PDB file of N, CA and C in Angstrom:
ATOM      1  N   UNK K 258      31.036 -64.339  74.901  1.00  0.00           N
ATOM      2  CA  UNK K 258      31.057 -65.331  73.881  1.00  0.00           C
ATOM      3  C   UNK K 258      29.670 -65.874  73.670  1.00  0.00           C
ATOM      4  N   UNK K 259      28.971 -66.228  74.711  1.00  0.00           N
ATOM      5  CA  UNK K 259      27.622 -66.846  74.760  1.00  0.00           C
ATOM      6  C   UNK K 259      26.604 -65.893  74.073  1.00  0.00           C
ATOM      7  N   UNK K 260      26.768 -64.478  74.493  1.00  0.00           N
ATOM      8  CA  UNK K 260      25.870 -63.499  73.908  1.00  0.00           C
ATOM      9  C   UNK K 260      25.992 -63.451  72.401  1.00  0.00           C
ATOM     10  N   UNK K 261      27.186 -63.446  71.963  1.00  0.00           N
ATOM     11  CA  UNK K 261      27.439 -63.464  70.486  1.00  0.00           C
ATOM     12  C   UNK K 261      26.765 -64.618  69.802  1.00  0.00           C
ATOM     13  N   UNK K 262      27.009 -65.769  70.375  1.00  0.00           N
ATOM     14  CA  UNK K 262      26.372 -66.999  69.837  1.00  0.00           C
ATOM     15  C   UNK K 262      24.786 -66.895  69.798  1.00  0.00           C
ATOM     16  N   UNK K 263      24.314 -66.280  70.925  1.00  0.00           N
ATOM     17  CA  UNK K 263      22.795 -66.165  70.883  1.00  0.00           C
ATOM     18  C   UNK K 263      22.373 -65.104  69.761  1.00  0.00           C
ATOM     19  N   UNK K 264      23.113 -64.065  69.697  1.00  0.00           N
ATOM     20  CA  UNK K 264      22.772 -63.083  68.657  1.00  0.00           C
ATOM     21  C   UNK K 264      22.912 -63.736  67.272  1.00  0.00           C
ATOM     22  N   UNK K 265      23.916 -64.346  66.974  1.00  0.00           N
ATOM     23  CA  UNK K 265      24.096 -65.086  65.711  1.00  0.00           C
ATOM     24  C   UNK K 265      22.937 -65.990  65.421  1.00  0.00           C
ATOM     25  N   UNK K 266      22.641 -66.879  66.424  1.00  0.00           N
ATOM     26  CA  UNK K 266      21.487 -67.751  66.279  1.00  0.00           C
ATOM     27  C   UNK K 266      20.158 -67.029  65.991  1.00  0.00           C
ATOM     28  N   UNK K 267      19.921 -66.006  66.707  1.00  0.00           N
ATOM     29  CA  UNK K 267      18.703 -65.278  66.518  1.00  0.00           C
ATOM     30  C   UNK K 267      18.613 -64.674  65.136  1.00  0.00           C
ATOM     31  N   UNK K 268      19.760 -64.095  64.698  1.00  0.00           N
ATOM     32  CA  UNK K 268      19.752 -63.458  63.373  1.00  0.00           C
ATOM     33  C   UNK K 268      19.544 -64.591  62.311  1.00  0.00           C
ATOM     34  N   UNK K 269      20.106 -65.788  62.488  1.00  0.00           N
ATOM     35  CA  UNK K 269      19.991 -66.859  61.505  1.00  0.00           C
ATOM     36  C   UNK K 269      18.495 -67.223  61.515  1.00  0.00           C
ATOM     37  N   UNK K 270      17.838 -67.285  62.662  1.00  0.00           N
ATOM     38  CA  UNK K 270      16.395 -67.603  62.713  1.00  0.00           C
ATOM     39  C   UNK K 270      15.564 -66.525  61.963  1.00  0.00           C
ATOM     40  N   UNK K 271      15.908 -65.290  62.217  1.00  0.00           N
ATOM     41  CA  UNK K 271      15.202 -64.152  61.590  1.00  0.00           C
ATOM     42  C   UNK K 271      15.347 -64.266  60.001  1.00  0.00           C
ATOM     43  N   UNK K 272      16.585 -64.467  59.621  1.00  0.00           N
ATOM     44  CA  UNK K 272      16.820 -64.561  58.137  1.00  0.00           C
ATOM     45  C   UNK K 272      16.076 -65.705  57.528  1.00  0.00           C
ATOM     46  N   UNK K 273      15.976 -66.839  58.284  1.00  0.00           N
ATOM     47  CA  UNK K 273      15.254 -68.042  57.779  1.00  0.00           C
ATOM     48  C   UNK K 273      13.783 -67.728  57.649  1.00  0.00           C
ATOM     49  N   UNK K 274      13.243 -66.945  58.682  1.00  0.00           N
ATOM     50  CA  UNK K 274      11.790 -66.604  58.675  1.00  0.00           C
ATOM     51  C   UNK K 274      11.507 -65.636  57.485  1.00  0.00           C
ATOM     52  N   UNK K 275      12.493 -64.728  57.281  1.00  0.00           N
ATOM     53  CA  UNK K 275      12.387 -63.794  56.109  1.00  0.00           C
ATOM     54  C   UNK K 275      12.412 -64.476  54.832  1.00  0.00           C
ATOM     55  N   UNK K 276      13.177 -65.501  54.650  1.00  0.00           N
ATOM     56  CA  UNK K 276      13.338 -66.308  53.447  1.00  0.00           C
ATOM     57  C   UNK K 276      11.997 -67.030  53.219  1.00  0.00           C
ATOM     58  N   UNK K 277      11.351 -67.612  54.300  1.00  0.00           N
ATOM     59  CA  UNK K 277      10.143 -68.303  54.297  1.00  0.00           C
ATOM     60  C   UNK K 277       9.038 -67.394  53.803  1.00  0.00           C
ATOM     61  N   UNK K 278       9.000 -66.132  54.383  1.00  0.00           N
ATOM     62  CA  UNK K 278       7.984 -65.172  53.982  1.00  0.00           C
ATOM     63  C   UNK K 278       8.069 -64.734  52.570  1.00  0.00           C
ATOM     64  N   UNK K 279       9.390 -64.535  52.073  1.00  0.00           N
ATOM     65  CA  UNK K 279       9.554 -64.171  50.657  1.00  0.00           C
ATOM     66  C   UNK K 279       9.112 -65.283  49.750  1.00  0.00           C
ATOM     67  N   UNK K 280       9.442 -66.528  50.097  1.00  0.00           N
ATOM     68  CA  UNK K 280       9.015 -67.683  49.336  1.00  0.00           C
ATOM     69  C   UNK K 280       7.515 -67.786  49.230  1.00  0.00           C
ATOM     70  N   UNK K 281       6.821 -67.550  50.335  1.00  0.00           N
ATOM     71  CA  UNK K 281       5.294 -67.462  50.393  1.00  0.00           C
ATOM     72  C   UNK K 281       4.842 -66.459  49.427  1.00  0.00           C
ATOM     73  N   UNK K 282       5.492 -65.203  49.588  1.00  0.00           N
ATOM     74  CA  UNK K 282       5.014 -64.110  48.671  1.00  0.00           C
ATOM     75  C   UNK K 282       5.114 -64.468  47.218  1.00  0.00           C
ATOM     76  N   UNK K 283       6.279 -65.062  46.838  1.00  0.00           N
ATOM     77  CA  UNK K 283       6.544 -65.431  45.478  1.00  0.00           C
ATOM     78  C   UNK K 283       5.483 -66.495  44.969  1.00  0.00           C
ATOM     79  N   UNK K 284       5.157 -67.444  45.886  1.00  0.00           N
ATOM     80  CA  UNK K 284       4.087 -68.391  45.581  1.00  0.00           C
ATOM     81  C   UNK K 284       2.807 -67.691  45.277  1.00  0.00           C
ATOM     82  N   UNK K 285       2.422 -66.749  46.129  1.00  0.00           N
ATOM     83  CA  UNK K 285       1.110 -65.999  46.008  1.00  0.00           C
ATOM     84  C   UNK K 285       1.130 -65.216  44.692  1.00  0.00           C
ATOM     85  N   UNK K 286       2.178 -64.517  44.433  1.00  0.00           N
ATOM     86  CA  UNK K 286       2.275 -63.772  43.189  1.00  0.00           C
ATOM     87  C   UNK K 286       2.185 -64.672  41.910  1.00  0.00           C
ATOM     88  N   UNK K 287       2.827 -65.881  42.038  1.00  0.00           N
ATOM     89  CA  UNK K 287       2.752 -66.823  40.974  1.00  0.00           C
ATOM     90  C   UNK K 287       1.283 -67.237  40.749  1.00  0.00           C
ATOM     91  N   UNK K 288       0.560 -67.517  41.883  1.00  0.00           N
ATOM     92  CA  UNK K 288      -0.880 -68.005  41.722  1.00  0.00           C
ATOM     93  C   UNK K 288      -1.659 -66.869  41.136  1.00  0.00           C
ATOM     94  N   UNK K 289      -1.381 -65.616  41.565  1.00  0.00           N
ATOM     95  CA  UNK K 289      -2.173 -64.474  41.021  1.00  0.00           C
ATOM     96  C   UNK K 289      -1.862 -64.256  39.555  1.00  0.00           C
ATOM     97  N   UNK K 290      -0.628 -64.476  39.082  1.00  0.00           N
ATOM     98  CA  UNK K 290      -0.341 -64.362  37.731  1.00  0.00           C
ATOM     99  C   UNK K 290      -1.058 -65.501  36.908  1.00  0.00           C
ATOM    100  N   UNK K 291      -1.154 -66.690  37.555  1.00  0.00           N
ATOM    101  CA  UNK K 291      -1.816 -67.723  36.858  1.00  0.00           C
ATOM    102  C   UNK K 291      -3.341 -67.452  36.720  1.00  0.00           C
ATOM    103  N   UNK K 292      -3.879 -66.886  37.795  1.00  0.00           N
ATOM    104  CA  UNK K 292      -5.349 -66.568  37.758  1.00  0.00           C
ATOM    105  C   UNK K 292      -5.577 -65.471  36.748  1.00  0.00           C
ATOM    106  N   UNK K 293      -4.745 -64.452  36.570  1.00  0.00           N
ATOM    107  CA  UNK K 293      -4.863 -63.428  35.618  1.00  0.00           C
ATOM    108  C   UNK K 293      -4.740 -63.949  34.218  1.00  0.00           C
ATOM    109  N   UNK K 294      -3.856 -64.878  34.038  1.00  0.00           N
ATOM    110  CA  UNK K 294      -3.579 -65.518  32.712  1.00  0.00           C
ATOM    111  C   UNK K 294      -4.789 -66.245  32.345  1.00  0.00           C
ATOM    112  N   UNK K 295      -5.405 -67.047  33.289  1.00  0.00           N
ATOM    113  CA  UNK K 295      -6.660 -67.830  32.994  1.00  0.00           C
ATOM    114  C   UNK K 295      -7.769 -66.814  32.636  1.00  0.00           C
ATOM    115  N   UNK K 296      -7.926 -65.801  33.375  1.00  0.00           N
ATOM    116  CA  UNK K 296      -9.044 -64.822  33.060  1.00  0.00           C
ATOM    117  C   UNK K 296      -8.834 -64.156  31.705  1.00  0.00           C
ATOM    118  N   UNK K 297      -7.618 -63.860  31.310  1.00  0.00           N
ATOM    119  CA  UNK K 297      -7.308 -63.304  29.970  1.00  0.00           C
ATOM    120  C   UNK K 297      -7.654 -64.303  28.927  1.00  0.00           C
ATOM    121  N   UNK K 298      -7.289 -65.593  29.157  1.00  0.00           N
ATOM    122  CA  UNK K 298      -7.658 -66.646  28.180  1.00  0.00           C
ATOM    123  C   UNK K 298      -9.130 -66.789  28.062  1.00  0.00           C
ATOM    124  N   UNK K 299      -9.858 -66.785  29.194  1.00  0.00           N
ATOM    125  CA  UNK K 299     -11.368 -66.767  29.172  1.00  0.00           C
ATOM    126  C   UNK K 299     -12.006 -65.617  28.392  1.00  0.00           C
ATOM    127  N   UNK K 300     -11.475 -64.379  28.681  1.00  0.00           N
ATOM    128  CA  UNK K 300     -11.991 -63.236  27.976  1.00  0.00           C
ATOM    129  C   UNK K 300     -11.752 -63.333  26.498  1.00  0.00           C
ATOM    130  N   UNK K 301     -10.498 -63.799  26.122  1.00  0.00           N
ATOM    131  CA  UNK K 301     -10.165 -63.922  24.671  1.00  0.00           C
ATOM    132  C   UNK K 301     -11.100 -64.992  23.975  1.00  0.00           C
ATOM    133  N   UNK K 302     -11.328 -66.044  24.725  1.00  0.00           N
ATOM    134  CA  UNK K 302     -12.239 -67.084  24.067  1.00  0.00           C
ATOM    135  C   UNK K 302     -13.657 -66.523  23.983  1.00  0.00           C
ATOM    136  N   UNK K 303     -14.103 -65.703  24.981  1.00  0.00           N
ATOM    137  CA  UNK K 303     -15.484 -65.177  24.897  1.00  0.00           C
ATOM    138  C   UNK K 303     -15.541 -64.168  23.715  1.00  0.00           C
ATOM    139  N   UNK K 304     -14.503 -63.415  23.513  1.00  0.00           N
ATOM    140  CA  UNK K 304     -14.412 -62.441  22.404  1.00  0.00           C
ATOM    141  C   UNK K 304     -14.523 -63.151  21.108  1.00  0.00           C
ATOM    142  N   UNK K 305     -13.770 -64.240  21.015  1.00  0.00           N
ATOM    143  CA  UNK K 305     -13.815 -65.093  19.774  1.00  0.00           C
ATOM    144  C   UNK K 305     -15.233 -65.581  19.548  1.00  0.00           C
ATOM    145  N   UNK K 306     -15.847 -66.111  20.584  1.00  0.00           N
ATOM    146  CA  UNK K 306     -17.204 -66.677  20.425  1.00  0.00           C
ATOM    147  C   UNK K 306     -18.213 -65.534  20.006  1.00  0.00           C
ATOM    148  N   UNK K 307     -18.120 -64.416  20.707  1.00  0.00           N
ATOM    149  CA  UNK K 307     -18.985 -63.290  20.299  1.00  0.00           C
ATOM    150  C   UNK K 307     -18.819 -62.930  18.826  1.00  0.00           C
ATOM    151  N   UNK K 308     -17.528 -62.877  18.371  1.00  0.00           N
ATOM    152  CA  UNK K 308     -17.204 -62.561  16.998  1.00  0.00           C
ATOM    153  C   UNK K 308     -17.885 -63.523  16.034  1.00  0.00           C
ATOM    154  N   UNK K 309     -17.681 -64.841  16.377  1.00  0.00           N
ATOM    155  CA  UNK K 309     -18.334 -65.907  15.531  1.00  0.00           C
ATOM    156  C   UNK K 309     -19.868 -65.742  15.489  1.00  0.00           C
ATOM    157  N   UNK K 310     -20.406 -65.415  16.599  1.00  0.00           N
ATOM    158  CA  UNK K 310     -21.906 -65.122  16.740  1.00  0.00           C
ATOM    159  C   UNK K 310     -22.363 -64.019  15.787  1.00  0.00           C
ATOM    160  N   UNK K 311     -21.520 -62.883  15.870  1.00  0.00           N
ATOM    161  CA  UNK K 311     -21.793 -61.764  15.022  1.00  0.00           C
ATOM    162  C   UNK K 311     -21.733 -62.144  13.598  1.00  0.00           C
ATOM    163  N   UNK K 312     -20.735 -62.870  13.216  1.00  0.00           N
ATOM    164  CA  UNK K 312     -20.572 -63.368  11.802  1.00  0.00           C
ATOM    165  C   UNK K 312     -21.755 -64.167  11.378  1.00  0.00           C
ATOM    166  N   UNK K 313     -22.139 -65.090  12.259  1.00  0.00           N
ATOM    167  CA  UNK K 313     -23.283 -65.984  11.939  1.00  0.00           C
ATOM    168  C   UNK K 313     -24.653 -65.168  11.747  1.00  0.00           C
ATOM    169  N   UNK K 314     -24.857 -64.197  12.679  1.00  0.00           N
ATOM    170  CA  UNK K 314     -26.051 -63.325  12.633  1.00  0.00           C
ATOM    171  C   UNK K 314     -26.011 -62.468  11.331  1.00  0.00           C
ATOM    172  N   UNK K 315     -24.787 -61.988  10.936  1.00  0.00           N
ATOM    173  CA  UNK K 315     -24.698 -61.187   9.687  1.00  0.00           C
ATOM    174  C   UNK K 315     -25.038 -62.069   8.449  1.00  0.00           C
ATOM    175  N   UNK K 316     -24.535 -63.336   8.484  1.00  0.00           N
ATOM    176  CA  UNK K 316     -24.865 -64.200   7.390  1.00  0.00           C
ATOM    177  C   UNK K 316     -26.310 -64.473   7.325  1.00  0.00           C
ATOM    178  N   UNK K 317     -26.908 -64.707   8.529  1.00  0.00           N
ATOM    179  CA  UNK K 317     -28.383 -65.027   8.523  1.00  0.00           C
ATOM    180  C   UNK K 317     -29.215 -63.825   8.020  1.00  0.00           C
ATOM    181  N   UNK K 318     -28.814 -62.521   8.405  1.00  0.00           N
ATOM    182  CA  UNK K 318     -29.363 -61.318   7.826  1.00  0.00           C
ATOM    183  C   UNK K 318     -29.313 -61.261   6.427  1.00  0.00           C
ATOM    184  N   UNK K 319     -28.108 -61.656   5.877  1.00  0.00           N
ATOM    185  CA  UNK K 319     -27.862 -61.606   4.401  1.00  0.00           C
ATOM    186  C   UNK K 319     -28.778 -62.555   3.710  1.00  0.00           C
ATOM    187  N   UNK K 320     -28.865 -63.793   4.337  1.00  0.00           N
ATOM    188  CA  UNK K 320     -29.833 -64.800   3.710  1.00  0.00           C
ATOM    189  C   UNK K 320     -31.253 -64.366   3.603  1.00  0.00           C
ATOM    190  N   UNK K 321     -31.694 -63.796   4.784  1.00  0.00           N
ATOM    191  CA  UNK K 321     -33.109 -63.354   4.878  1.00  0.00           C
ATOM    192  C   UNK K 321     -33.326 -62.177   3.826  1.00  0.00           C
ATOM    193  N   UNK K 322     -32.320 -61.299   3.796  1.00  0.00           N
ATOM    194  CA  UNK K 322     -32.429 -60.211   2.798  1.00  0.00           C
ATOM    195  C   UNK K 322     -32.529 -60.716   1.367  1.00  0.00           C
ATOM    196  N   UNK K 323     -31.670 -61.722   1.001  1.00  0.00           N
ATOM    197  CA  UNK K 323     -31.778 -62.272  -0.289  1.00  0.00           C
ATOM    198  C   UNK K 323     -33.114 -62.943  -0.549  1.00  0.00           C
ATOM    199  N   UNK K 324     -33.692 -63.642   0.458  1.00  0.00           N
ATOM    200  CA  UNK K 324     -34.954 -64.226   0.273  1.00  0.00           C
ATOM    201  C   UNK K 324     -36.079 -63.281   0.079  1.00  0.00           C
ATOM    202  N   UNK K 325     -35.945 -62.145   0.765  1.00  0.00           N
ATOM    203  CA  UNK K 325     -37.049 -61.066   0.638  1.00  0.00           C
ATOM    204  C   UNK K 325     -36.975 -60.394  -0.669  1.00  0.00           C
ATOM    205  N   UNK K 326     -35.753 -60.077  -1.221  1.00  0.00           N
ATOM    206  CA  UNK K 326     -35.581 -59.294  -2.424  1.00  0.00           C
ATOM    207  C   UNK K 326     -35.220 -60.160  -3.565  1.00  0.00           C
TER     208      UNK K 326
END
């Protein structure tokens, strides 16, 4: 009877530890997803900025060309 109780207690402890590990893993994955999302946002913003810069440079070239010709 006592051996069964000890086994049940040990298995409950193991299951609790497993749940704790899974919870930590989920937290890490969530942090990773957040970081990836932030980096995607940063890349998108930089692409937008570069595009705006290209547009400005093109307009500048057009103005200079008009002034020359």
